[in-house]
Short mmCIF file of C-alpha atoms in Angstrom, two decimals:
data_model
loop_
_atom_site.label_atom_id
_atom_site.label_comp_id
_atom_site.label_asym_id
_atom_site.label_seq_id
_atom_site.Cartn_x
_atom_site.Cartn_y
_atom_site.Cartn_z
CA MET V 1252 69.19 67.12 119.67
CA LYS V 1253 66.00 68.91 120.33
CA LYS V 1254 67.99 71.92 122.77
CA TYR V 1255 70.44 72.31 120.37
CA SER V 1256 68.06 72.26 117.64
CA ALA V 1257 66.52 74.76 119.36
CA LEU V 1258 70.01 76.52 119.78
CA PHE V 1259 70.65 76.46 116.19
CA HIS V 1260 67.54 78.63 115.37
CA SER V 1261 67.83 81.38 117.97
CA PHE V 1262 71.14 81.88 116.17
CA ILE V 1263 69.43 81.95 113.27
CA SER V 1264 66.91 84.75 114.83
CA GLN V 1265 69.99 87.13 116.13
CA TYR V 1266 71.32 87.63 112.11
CA PHE V 1267 68.29 89.33 111.69
CA VAL V 1268 67.90 91.58 114.64
CA TYR V 1269 70.39 94.00 113.43
CA ARG V 1270 69.20 94.03 109.43
CA SER V 1271 71.13 97.29 107.97
CA HIS V 1272 73.73 94.81 109.61
CA ILE V 1273 72.82 92.15 107.73
CA ILE V 1274 72.42 94.74 104.02
CA LEU V 1275 75.93 96.31 104.88
CA TRP V 1276 77.85 92.87 105.46
CA ARG V 1277 77.07 91.79 102.98
CA LEU V 1278 77.40 94.23 100.21
CA ARG V 1279 80.81 94.00 101.08
CA GLN V 1280 81.48 90.81 99.77
CA ILE V 1281 79.73 91.47 96.78
CA LEU V 1282 82.68 94.49 96.74
CA SER V 1283 85.31 91.82 96.75
CA PHE V 1284 83.81 89.69 94.06
CA LEU V 1285 83.29 92.20 91.58
CA LEU V 1286 86.79 93.57 92.11
CA MET V 1287 88.27 90.35 91.58
CA HIS V 1288 85.79 89.47 88.88
CA TYR V 1289 86.24 92.84 86.74
CA PHE V 1290 90.81 92.46 87.56
CA TRP V 1291 90.38 88.70 85.68
CA SER V 1292 88.28 90.13 82.86
CA ALA V 1293 90.85 92.96 81.98
CA VAL V 1294 93.56 90.56 82.52
CA TYR V 1295 92.27 88.43 79.89
CA LEU V 1296 90.97 90.71 77.83
CA ARG V 1297 92.81 89.92 74.68
CA ARG V 1298 93.73 86.05 75.54
CA GLN V 1299 92.35 82.96 75.57
CA GLU V 1300 94.50 81.36 78.82
CA LEU V 1301 96.93 82.93 81.17
CA PHE V 1302 98.92 79.82 83.24
CA GLY V 1303 97.00 77.11 82.33
CA TYR V 1304 93.13 78.92 83.03
CA THR V 1305 91.14 79.93 80.62
CA GLN V 1306 88.84 83.09 80.98
CA SER V 1307 85.34 80.36 82.10
CA GLU V 1308 88.53 78.73 84.42
CA MET V 1309 89.18 82.13 85.77
CA ILE V 1310 85.25 83.26 85.91
CA THR V 1311 84.21 80.27 87.73
CA TYR V 1312 87.88 79.87 90.10
CA ILE V 1313 86.74 83.34 91.62
CA LEU V 1314 82.79 82.35 92.52
CA LEU V 1315 84.39 79.51 94.06
CA ILE V 1316 85.97 81.59 95.79
CA PHE V 1317 83.70 83.95 96.23
CA VAL V 1318 81.55 80.71 98.15
CA PHE V 1319 83.98 79.37 99.92
CA SER V 1320 85.60 81.83 101.57
CA ASN V 1321 82.15 83.31 103.27
CA SER V 1322 81.53 79.43 104.53
CA ILE V 1323 85.44 79.81 105.90
CA PHE V 1324 86.32 82.69 107.49
CA SER V 1325 82.74 83.84 108.36
CA SER V 1326 82.95 82.54 112.27
CA LYS V 1327 82.18 83.51 115.07
CA THR V 1328 85.16 81.28 116.95
CA PHE V 1329 86.11 84.44 117.36
CA GLU V 1330 83.45 85.49 120.47
CA ILE V 1331 85.20 82.76 122.17
CA ALA V 1332 87.87 84.68 123.30
CA GLU V 1333 85.94 87.68 124.32
CA GLU V 1334 83.84 85.10 125.89
CA ILE V 1335 86.99 84.26 128.17
CA ILE V 1336 88.66 87.90 128.85
CA ARG V 1337 84.74 89.26 130.13
CA GLY V 1338 83.92 85.60 132.03
CA ASP V 1339 80.82 84.64 129.97
CA ILE V 1340 82.30 81.69 129.04
CA MET V 1341 81.13 80.14 132.97
CA ASN V 1342 77.39 80.63 132.49
CA LYS V 1343 78.16 78.66 129.13
CA LEU V 1344 79.75 75.82 130.99
CA LEU V 1345 77.58 75.82 133.63
CA LYS V 1346 75.13 74.87 131.29
CA PRO V 1347 73.90 71.26 130.79
CA ILE V 1348 75.01 71.12 127.41
CA SER V 1349 78.41 70.43 125.69
CA TYR V 1350 80.04 73.74 125.71
CA PHE V 1351 81.57 71.70 122.46
CA SER V 1352 78.44 70.55 120.98
CA TYR V 1353 77.30 74.77 121.34
CA LEU V 1354 80.89 75.55 119.53
CA VAL V 1355 79.42 73.25 116.33
CA THR V 1356 75.64 74.87 116.29
CA ARG V 1357 76.22 78.60 116.21
CA GLU V 1358 79.45 77.83 113.69
CA LEU V 1359 76.67 75.46 111.32
CA ALA V 1360 73.96 78.46 111.77
CA ASP V 1361 77.11 80.97 111.24
CA LYS V 1362 77.24 79.67 107.87
CA THR V 1363 74.16 78.32 106.71
CA VAL V 1364 72.76 81.92 107.06
CA THR V 1365 75.95 83.13 105.16
CA LEU V 1366 76.42 80.58 103.03
CA ALA V 1367 72.62 81.10 102.32
CA PHE V 1368 72.60 84.95 101.21
CA THR V 1369 75.87 83.98 98.26
CA PHE V 1370 74.21 82.03 97.04
CA VAL V 1371 71.24 84.78 95.83
CA GLU V 1372 73.38 87.19 95.54
CA ILE V 1373 75.63 84.66 92.56
CA LEU V 1374 72.64 84.04 91.51
CA ILE V 1375 71.61 88.30 91.25
CA LEU V 1376 75.00 88.65 90.10
CA SER V 1377 75.03 86.07 87.20
CA LEU V 1378 72.27 87.54 85.63
CA LEU V 1379 73.45 91.73 86.08
CA LEU V 1380 77.23 90.04 84.86
CA LYS V 1381 76.25 86.82 82.83
CA PRO V 1382 79.56 85.56 83.06
CA GLU V 1383 80.70 82.87 81.60
CA PHE V 1384 80.55 79.22 83.76
CA SER V 1385 83.59 76.54 83.92
CA PRO V 1386 81.33 73.19 84.26
CA PRO V 1387 83.49 70.90 86.78
CA VAL V 1388 85.09 68.66 85.32
CA ASN V 1389 82.27 64.93 86.40
CA THR V 1390 80.85 64.33 89.62
CA THR V 1391 84.07 62.52 90.59
CA ALA V 1392 85.53 66.02 91.10
CA VAL V 1393 82.86 67.74 92.64
CA VAL V 1394 82.39 64.64 95.53
CA LEU V 1395 86.09 64.69 96.01
CA SER V 1396 85.76 69.40 95.83
CA LEU V 1397 83.61 68.92 98.62
CA LEU V 1398 85.31 66.12 100.77
CA GLN V 1399 88.37 68.50 100.74
CA LEU V 1400 86.49 71.89 101.88
CA VAL V 1401 84.81 69.87 104.47
CA ILE V 1402 88.50 69.30 105.96
CA GLY V 1403 89.16 72.93 104.73
CA LEU V 1404 86.27 73.49 107.17
CA GLY V 1405 87.79 71.67 110.42
CA ILE V 1406 90.94 72.67 109.57
CA SER V 1407 90.30 76.48 109.60
CA PHE V 1408 87.59 76.09 112.50
CA PHE V 1409 89.81 74.50 114.85
CA ILE V 1410 93.13 76.89 114.26
CA SER V 1411 90.47 79.94 115.29
CA VAL V 1412 89.66 78.39 117.97
CA SER V 1413 93.08 77.62 119.09
CA LEU V 1414 93.59 81.49 118.43
CA SER V 1415 90.28 82.19 120.78
CA PHE V 1416 92.71 79.88 122.99
CA LEU V 1417 95.60 82.36 123.43
CA ALA V 1418 92.38 84.18 125.59
CA PHE V 1419 92.98 81.69 128.85
CA TRP V 1420 96.94 83.42 128.96
CA SER V 1421 96.34 87.21 127.25
CA SER V 1422 93.61 89.83 127.06
CA ASN V 1423 95.81 90.41 122.96
CA ILE V 1424 93.93 87.94 121.05
CA TRP V 1425 93.03 90.62 118.17
CA ALA V 1426 96.86 90.68 116.58
CA PRO V 1427 97.51 86.81 115.99
CA ARG V 1428 94.10 86.49 115.11
CA PHE V 1429 94.33 90.31 111.87
CA MET V 1430 97.72 88.30 111.02
CA TYR V 1431 95.56 84.78 110.54
CA LEU V 1432 93.60 86.09 108.24
CA ILE V 1433 95.79 88.10 106.61
CA VAL V 1434 98.37 85.02 105.78
CA ALA V 1435 95.29 82.21 105.03
CA SER V 1436 93.76 84.96 102.58
CA VAL V 1437 96.12 84.89 100.21
CA LEU V 1438 97.79 81.39 101.35
CA ALA V 1439 93.62 79.85 100.19
CA GLY V 1440 94.78 81.46 97.32
CA ASN V 1441 91.73 83.94 97.39
CA TYR V 1442 92.78 86.71 95.23
CA PHE V 1443 94.37 83.87 92.10
CA PRO V 1444 95.11 80.29 91.81
CA LEU V 1445 98.54 79.41 93.47
CA ASP V 1446 99.87 77.30 90.66
CA MET V 1447 100.48 80.57 89.11
CA LEU V 1448 102.99 80.94 91.25
CA PRO V 1449 107.15 79.78 90.98
CA ARG V 1450 107.12 75.63 91.03
CA LEU V 1451 109.91 76.57 94.18
CA LEU V 1452 107.17 79.11 96.58
CA TYR V 1453 103.70 76.92 94.79
CA ILE V 1454 105.82 73.72 96.89
CA GLY V 1455 106.82 75.72 99.61
CA ILE V 1456 102.67 77.44 100.47
CA ILE V 1457 101.10 73.92 99.63
CA LEU V 1458 103.04 72.63 102.49
CA THR V 1459 101.56 74.85 104.88
CA PRO V 1460 97.78 74.47 105.83
CA PHE V 1461 95.85 77.13 103.93
CA PRO V 1462 95.48 75.71 100.29
CA TYR V 1463 93.78 73.14 101.79
CA LEU V 1464 91.03 76.53 102.86
CA MET V 1465 89.94 77.30 99.74
CA TYR V 1466 92.39 76.25 97.01
CA LEU V 1467 92.49 72.85 96.12
CA PRO V 1468 88.77 72.48 96.52
CA ALA V 1469 88.00 75.02 94.07
CA ARG V 1470 90.40 73.66 91.35
CA MET V 1471 89.62 70.03 92.05
CA TYR V 1472 86.16 71.70 90.44
CA ILE V 1473 87.79 73.33 88.00
CA THR V 1474 91.04 71.11 86.71
CA GLY V 1475 89.44 67.76 88.57
CA ILE V 1476 91.36 64.83 90.29
CA PRO V 1477 95.84 66.20 90.68
CA GLU V 1478 97.37 63.36 89.60
CA GLU V 1479 99.20 63.82 93.65
CA TYR V 1480 95.71 64.14 95.07
CA TRP V 1481 97.14 61.35 97.84
CA TYR V 1482 99.77 64.10 98.39
CA HIS V 1483 97.35 66.11 99.03
CA LEU V 1484 95.14 64.19 100.96
CA ILE V 1485 97.79 63.36 102.93
CA ILE V 1486 98.17 66.41 103.75
CA SER V 1487 95.58 67.58 104.52
CA MET V 1488 94.22 65.40 107.32
CA PHE V 1489 97.50 65.72 109.13
CA TRP V 1490 96.39 69.21 109.66
CA LEU V 1491 93.23 68.64 110.38
CA VAL V 1492 94.41 66.21 113.44
CA ALA V 1493 97.31 68.54 114.17
CA THR V 1494 94.62 71.71 114.62
CA TYR V 1495 92.65 69.74 116.38
CA LEU V 1496 95.13 68.51 118.62
CA ILE V 1497 96.94 71.78 119.76
CA ALA V 1498 92.98 72.08 120.06
CA GLN V 1499 92.26 69.73 122.06
CA LYS V 1500 96.49 71.03 124.42
CA MET V 1501 95.29 74.36 124.52
CA TRP V 1502 91.71 73.60 126.03
CA ARG V 1503 92.09 70.86 128.09
CA LYS V 1504 95.66 73.67 129.54
CA GLY V 1505 93.33 76.96 130.25
CA MET V 1506 90.94 74.96 131.81
CA LYS V 1507 92.90 74.24 134.38
CA GLU V 1508 95.16 77.38 134.69
CA TYR V 1509 91.38 79.95 133.99
CA SER V 1510 90.04 81.68 136.83
CA PHE V 1511 87.38 84.78 136.82
CA PHE V 1512 86.02 86.99 139.82
CA GLY V 1513 82.89 88.43 139.52
CA LYS V 1514 80.90 86.67 137.77
CA MET T 886 98.15 127.79 117.80
CA ARG T 887 96.73 126.07 120.75
CA HIS T 888 94.49 123.87 118.26
CA ILE T 889 98.52 122.68 116.64
CA ARG T 890 99.23 122.72 120.77
CA LEU T 891 95.90 120.02 122.00
CA PHE T 892 96.86 117.41 117.64
CA TRP T 893 99.76 117.39 118.43
CA LEU T 894 99.30 116.21 122.37
CA LEU T 895 96.55 113.97 121.31
CA THR T 896 99.49 112.52 118.94
CA THR T 897 101.45 111.54 121.54
CA PHE T 898 99.11 110.14 124.00
CA SER T 899 97.82 107.60 120.93
CA LEU T 900 101.74 107.00 120.07
CA LYS T 901 101.74 106.29 124.12
CA LYS T 902 98.83 103.74 124.13
CA THR T 903 100.49 102.35 120.79
CA LEU T 904 103.80 101.36 122.05
CA MET T 905 102.06 100.09 125.58
CA ASN T 906 101.40 96.53 123.45
CA PRO T 907 104.78 96.31 121.21
CA MET T 908 104.55 92.78 120.27
CA SER T 909 100.89 93.78 118.46
CA ILE T 910 103.35 96.04 116.24
CA VAL T 911 104.98 94.31 115.39
CA ILE T 912 102.80 91.53 114.69
CA LEU T 913 100.78 94.66 112.38
CA LEU T 914 103.35 95.37 110.90
CA VAL T 915 104.52 92.04 109.45
CA GLY T 916 100.30 90.62 108.92
CA LYS T 917 100.31 94.15 106.50
CA PHE T 918 103.65 93.85 105.07
CA LEU T 919 103.46 90.59 104.55
CA ARG T 920 99.36 91.08 103.11
CA PHE T 921 101.28 94.25 100.56
CA GLY T 922 104.05 91.95 99.95
CA MET T 923 102.25 88.92 98.24
CA PHE T 924 99.67 91.78 96.44
CA PHE T 925 101.85 93.54 94.51
CA LEU T 926 104.89 90.60 93.85
CA PHE T 927 101.44 88.17 92.58
CA VAL T 928 100.61 91.85 90.77
CA TRP T 929 104.38 92.44 89.19
CA TYR T 930 103.93 88.42 88.10
CA LEU T 931 101.27 88.52 86.18
CA MET T 932 102.02 91.65 84.09
CA THR T 933 105.45 90.31 83.11
CA TYR T 934 103.08 87.76 81.60
CA THR T 935 100.42 89.55 80.46
CA LYS T 936 102.25 92.78 79.62
CA VAL T 937 99.47 95.26 79.85
CA LEU T 938 95.89 96.10 81.80
CA SER T 939 93.94 98.42 80.49
CA GLY T 940 95.98 100.03 78.25
CA PHE T 941 99.34 100.48 81.00
CA THR T 942 102.55 98.71 81.52
CA PRO T 943 102.93 96.92 84.59
CA ASN T 944 105.37 99.58 85.91
CA GLN T 945 101.74 102.30 84.98
CA VAL T 946 99.53 98.98 86.75
CA LEU T 947 102.01 99.32 89.81
CA LEU T 948 101.53 103.04 90.38
CA PHE T 949 97.88 102.62 90.76
CA TYR T 950 98.41 100.01 93.05
CA LEU T 951 101.17 101.73 94.97
CA THR T 952 99.02 105.35 95.26
CA PHE T 953 95.63 103.46 96.20
CA MET T 954 97.84 101.81 99.25
CA ILE T 955 99.46 105.52 99.61
CA VAL T 956 95.05 106.94 99.40
CA ASP T 957 94.37 104.26 101.94
CA THR T 958 97.13 104.00 104.49
CA PHE T 959 96.82 107.66 104.69
CA ALA T 960 93.40 107.75 105.53
CA GLN T 961 94.47 104.61 108.07
CA PHE T 962 96.81 107.36 109.98
CA MET T 963 95.23 110.05 109.35
CA PHE T 964 91.84 108.75 111.13
CA ARG T 965 92.43 106.37 112.85
CA GLU T 966 90.46 107.68 115.76
CA VAL T 967 86.71 107.51 113.27
CA SER T 968 86.53 104.02 114.39
CA ARG T 969 86.48 104.91 117.64
CA PHE T 970 83.48 107.44 117.43
CA LYS T 971 81.08 105.37 118.98
CA ARG T 972 81.98 104.04 121.69
CA LEU T 973 81.76 107.33 122.80
CA LEU T 974 78.65 107.86 121.35
CA VAL T 975 77.72 105.29 123.02
CA SER T 976 78.83 105.64 126.86
CA GLY T 977 78.23 109.80 125.90
CA GLU T 978 82.12 110.47 126.48
CA PHE T 979 80.78 112.57 123.12
CA ASP T 980 78.92 114.99 125.65
CA SER T 981 81.65 115.69 126.81
CA ILE T 982 83.88 116.30 124.30
CA LEU T 983 81.82 118.45 122.78
CA LEU T 984 81.19 120.85 125.49
CA LYS T 985 85.11 121.20 125.41
CA PRO T 986 86.49 124.73 123.84
CA HIS T 987 87.74 123.32 120.67
CA HIS T 988 86.79 122.53 117.61
CA PRO T 989 84.89 117.94 118.58
CA PHE T 990 87.15 116.39 114.84
CA LEU T 991 90.66 117.65 117.41
CA ARG T 992 89.05 115.16 118.82
CA ILE T 993 87.05 112.25 117.11
CA LEU T 994 87.99 112.51 113.74
CA VAL T 995 92.43 112.85 114.27
CA GLY T 996 93.04 112.35 117.33
CA GLY T 997 94.18 109.25 117.33
CA MET T 998 97.09 109.00 114.63
CA ASP T 999 98.27 105.08 114.07
CA ILE T 1000 102.42 105.36 113.29
CA VAL T 1001 102.07 101.47 112.38
CA ASP T 1002 100.29 103.51 109.06
CA LEU T 1003 102.69 105.86 109.26
CA VAL T 1004 105.50 103.04 108.56
CA LEU T 1005 104.03 101.70 105.95
CA LEU T 1006 103.20 105.03 104.55
CA CYS T 1007 106.85 105.93 104.17
CA LEU T 1008 107.06 102.60 102.51
CA TYR T 1009 104.57 102.91 99.43
CA VAL T 1010 105.86 106.57 99.24
CA GLY T 1011 108.97 105.57 98.70
CA LEU T 1012 108.66 102.40 96.73
CA ALA T 1013 106.05 105.12 94.92
CA VAL T 1014 109.13 107.37 94.04
CA TYR T 1015 110.97 104.56 93.14
CA PHE T 1016 108.42 103.29 89.83
CA ILE T 1017 108.23 107.47 88.90
CA SER T 1018 112.03 107.67 88.63
CA GLN T 1019 111.34 104.61 86.11
CA LEU T 1020 109.34 106.43 83.81
CA THR T 1021 111.24 107.71 80.80
CA SER T 1022 108.06 110.78 79.94
CA VAL T 1023 107.28 112.03 83.17
CA SER T 1024 108.96 116.18 84.18
CA PHE T 1025 108.39 117.84 87.23
CA VAL T 1026 105.19 119.59 85.82
CA HIS T 1027 103.60 116.51 86.06
CA ILE T 1028 104.57 114.93 89.36
CA LEU T 1029 103.59 118.36 91.08
CA LEU T 1030 100.66 117.55 89.37
CA TYR T 1031 99.87 114.35 91.19
CA MET T 1032 101.18 115.52 94.10
CA ALA T 1033 98.54 118.28 94.04
CA LEU T 1034 96.42 115.57 93.11
CA LEU T 1035 96.93 113.40 95.40
CA MET T 1036 96.51 116.41 98.24
CA ASN T 1037 93.12 117.24 97.18
CA ALA T 1038 92.42 113.39 96.81
CA PHE T 1039 93.46 113.96 100.76
CA VAL T 1040 90.21 116.33 100.69
CA ILE T 1041 88.07 114.16 99.58
CA VAL T 1042 89.44 111.04 101.94
CA ALA T 1043 88.44 113.28 105.28
CA SER T 1044 85.47 114.64 103.83
CA ILE T 1045 84.19 111.15 103.41
CA HIS T 1046 85.47 110.64 107.29
CA ILE T 1047 83.29 113.80 107.84
CA ALA T 1048 80.41 112.61 106.57
CA ILE T 1049 80.72 109.12 108.12
CA LEU T 1050 81.03 110.81 111.51
CA SER T 1051 77.86 112.93 110.74
CA LEU T 1052 76.24 109.51 110.43
CA GLY T 1053 77.26 108.18 113.33
CA ILE T 1054 75.33 110.18 114.70
CA LEU T 1055 72.44 109.63 113.11
CA MET T 1056 72.37 105.80 112.97
CA THR T 1057 75.34 104.83 115.30
CA GLU T 1058 76.79 102.98 112.90
CA VAL T 1059 80.49 103.86 112.00
CA GLU T 1060 82.96 99.80 111.67
CA ASN T 1061 80.37 99.34 108.78
CA SER T 1062 80.17 102.67 107.13
CA ILE T 1063 84.50 102.88 107.27
CA MET T 1064 84.94 99.01 105.63
CA ILE T 1065 82.04 100.38 103.00
CA TYR T 1066 84.26 103.59 102.25
CA ARG T 1067 87.79 101.31 102.63
CA ASP T 1068 85.87 97.83 100.48
CA VAL T 1069 84.85 100.53 97.70
CA THR T 1070 88.81 102.59 97.75
CA ARG T 1071 90.05 98.89 96.86
CA LEU T 1072 88.33 98.81 93.50
CA GLY T 1073 90.60 101.75 92.50
CA MET T 1074 93.39 99.91 93.33
CA PHE T 1075 93.77 99.67 89.58
CA PRO T 1076 92.13 102.34 86.82
CA ILE T 1077 89.34 102.57 87.15
CA ASP T 1078 88.98 102.43 82.99
CA MET T 1079 89.09 98.25 82.94
CA TYR T 1080 85.59 99.15 84.52
CA GLN T 1081 81.96 98.59 82.46
CA LYS T 1082 81.62 102.30 81.73
CA LEU T 1083 78.36 102.62 84.35
CA LEU T 1084 80.88 101.69 86.51
CA GLN T 1085 83.33 104.04 86.34
CA PHE T 1086 80.82 106.59 85.49
CA ILE T 1087 79.64 105.36 89.86
CA LEU T 1088 83.23 105.21 90.58
CA THR T 1089 84.03 108.64 89.18
CA PHE T 1090 80.63 110.64 90.76
CA VAL T 1091 79.29 109.16 92.78
CA LEU T 1092 82.31 108.25 94.76
CA PRO T 1093 84.37 108.98 93.75
CA VAL T 1094 87.52 106.95 93.78
CA GLY T 1095 88.57 107.24 90.57
CA ILE T 1096 89.31 111.50 90.85
CA MET T 1097 91.51 109.71 94.88
CA ILE T 1098 93.51 107.42 92.71
CA THR T 1099 93.01 106.79 88.88
CA VAL T 1100 93.02 110.76 88.26
CA PRO T 1101 96.66 111.56 89.58
CA VAL T 1102 97.86 108.88 87.95
CA LYS T 1103 96.97 110.01 84.91
CA GLY T 1104 97.87 113.20 85.67
CA LEU T 1105 101.59 111.78 86.17
CA LEU T 1106 101.27 109.61 83.20
CA ASN T 1107 100.05 113.02 80.55
CA VAL T 1108 97.10 110.83 79.66
CA LEU T 1109 94.53 112.93 81.37
CA ASP T 1110 92.66 115.84 80.16
CA PRO T 1111 93.14 118.89 81.55
CA SER T 1112 89.98 119.68 82.69
CA TRP T 1113 90.00 116.24 85.38
CA TYR T 1114 91.79 118.71 86.94
CA TRP T 1115 88.65 121.10 87.44
CA ILE T 1116 86.07 118.39 87.77
CA SER T 1117 88.99 117.19 90.55
CA LEU T 1118 88.62 120.55 92.48
CA PHE T 1119 85.50 121.20 92.11
CA CYS T 1120 84.42 117.22 93.79
CA ALA T 1121 86.79 118.00 96.81
CA LEU T 1122 85.38 121.00 97.20
CA ALA T 1123 81.85 120.40 97.11
CA LEU T 1124 82.44 117.48 99.15
CA LEU T 1125 84.09 119.31 102.13
CA LEU T 1126 81.80 121.59 101.52
CA SER T 1127 78.43 118.55 101.93
CA SER T 1128 79.90 116.72 104.12
CA ASN T 1129 80.56 119.94 106.76
CA LEU T 1130 77.00 120.33 106.36
CA PHE T 1131 76.09 117.06 107.15
CA TRP T 1132 77.40 116.92 109.63
CA ARG T 1133 76.14 120.24 111.17
CA PHE T 1134 72.91 118.62 109.81
CA SER T 1135 73.84 115.37 112.05
CA LEU T 1136 74.85 117.60 115.27
CA LYS T 1137 71.11 118.70 115.59
CA TYR T 1138 69.89 115.24 115.97
CA TYR T 1139 72.54 114.57 118.61
CA GLN T 1140 71.02 113.44 121.97
CA SER T 1141 73.04 111.93 124.64
CA TRP T 1142 73.04 108.08 124.34
CA GLY T 1143 74.38 106.79 127.13
CA GLY T 1144 77.13 108.66 130.96
#
């Protein structure tokens, strides 16, 4: 445990080596939030409610998405692909630590830094914009929303890791990741709550793993536990197990076939 | 003439390099189509319910969005090579570009046109033409003014990319500058009238997103004060001049980083 704690601190220290990079990176996140905030404020200018959401509920939704997307999409798993292509993964595998625990520690450090920045930014933005937030329906909704977020984090981790494992067979791995980021950001509810869409389209999207990354946790926080919650829980658990098994299978197969010279 | 031939040669190289990975092109195109299509449908769907956004009708709002896509995609199509500038800097390869008997912009600014974005650009222009044809109160003069203001926007885009290159020389930081530029431009996806007054001012005179996107569409819709034509032209020329001066200034501080 001590060595992982040391690794965790080392990963966090790495962030503060390139300070200007951090400032620019966070500025980009704030700009994305501002765009969505002003867009929805303009949409709600002459109305109280739209698609079942009041203005305060919508502002709360985009704020939650701001937090959740920072934790879901902030990831160091893309570096695995570079390590495989460059052969650096050999050095990691030879070290007396579990490679999987190493990856999880790196992810935890990454998400800790990202969330710390996100909460400070929310505080500043709340003071500047003074938005009206909608409180959660009840404590159970908050707890289950967090549980659902943890499941979402697991799903996104295993998908992202699997995409990096493609580097065992091809050096051209940026295109599938690009595709994943585009599809995930739209179908996870990054721009709008998915239940605003026509019913048939919504039902189709809910069967994919993406709504469980951000949309469902955010919706549960705002509107409470939906009647069909068990249905959502089963689908999300299915995707969690499925993505885990796919990642595991790719890792085992990749390890059997992998070879590298010159390290 | 020599410069045009060189430009054509570099474009051909860039095209051949892109075509080396046909599968990646397909995935990239499908991904970009999907992102655009989903967001476009969402805005259209939302506007059919709300009917109006900051005083503009659904078709007009979609024109703002399409104009944003045209300006943004044009930048990626023409100036893709800017994002690769850091590699040239840190490897020392930039030295050899400076020594060549042509302007360095030919290589580092427009030397890597992206054919994938050209396909998308055609789609956005086609859709914009369709939505303009649906507008009832647009005259031929307004269409010409819209095109002139778009050209003006392209000059601003080029100036910003020259400034990014100059900053790259001083700070060896390019990727984040480009992404910041793209994120700020995204604020022009919708009419900047929907923002607070202070932000509107910043988006017009400090970061000229409003002049790049909102002003051309307002010109097309005939809701623009005539003085804005001159303000836009002045802004574009001032930016072009200052970015070139910034380039010359940064070159004085250039020292080979690698090689």
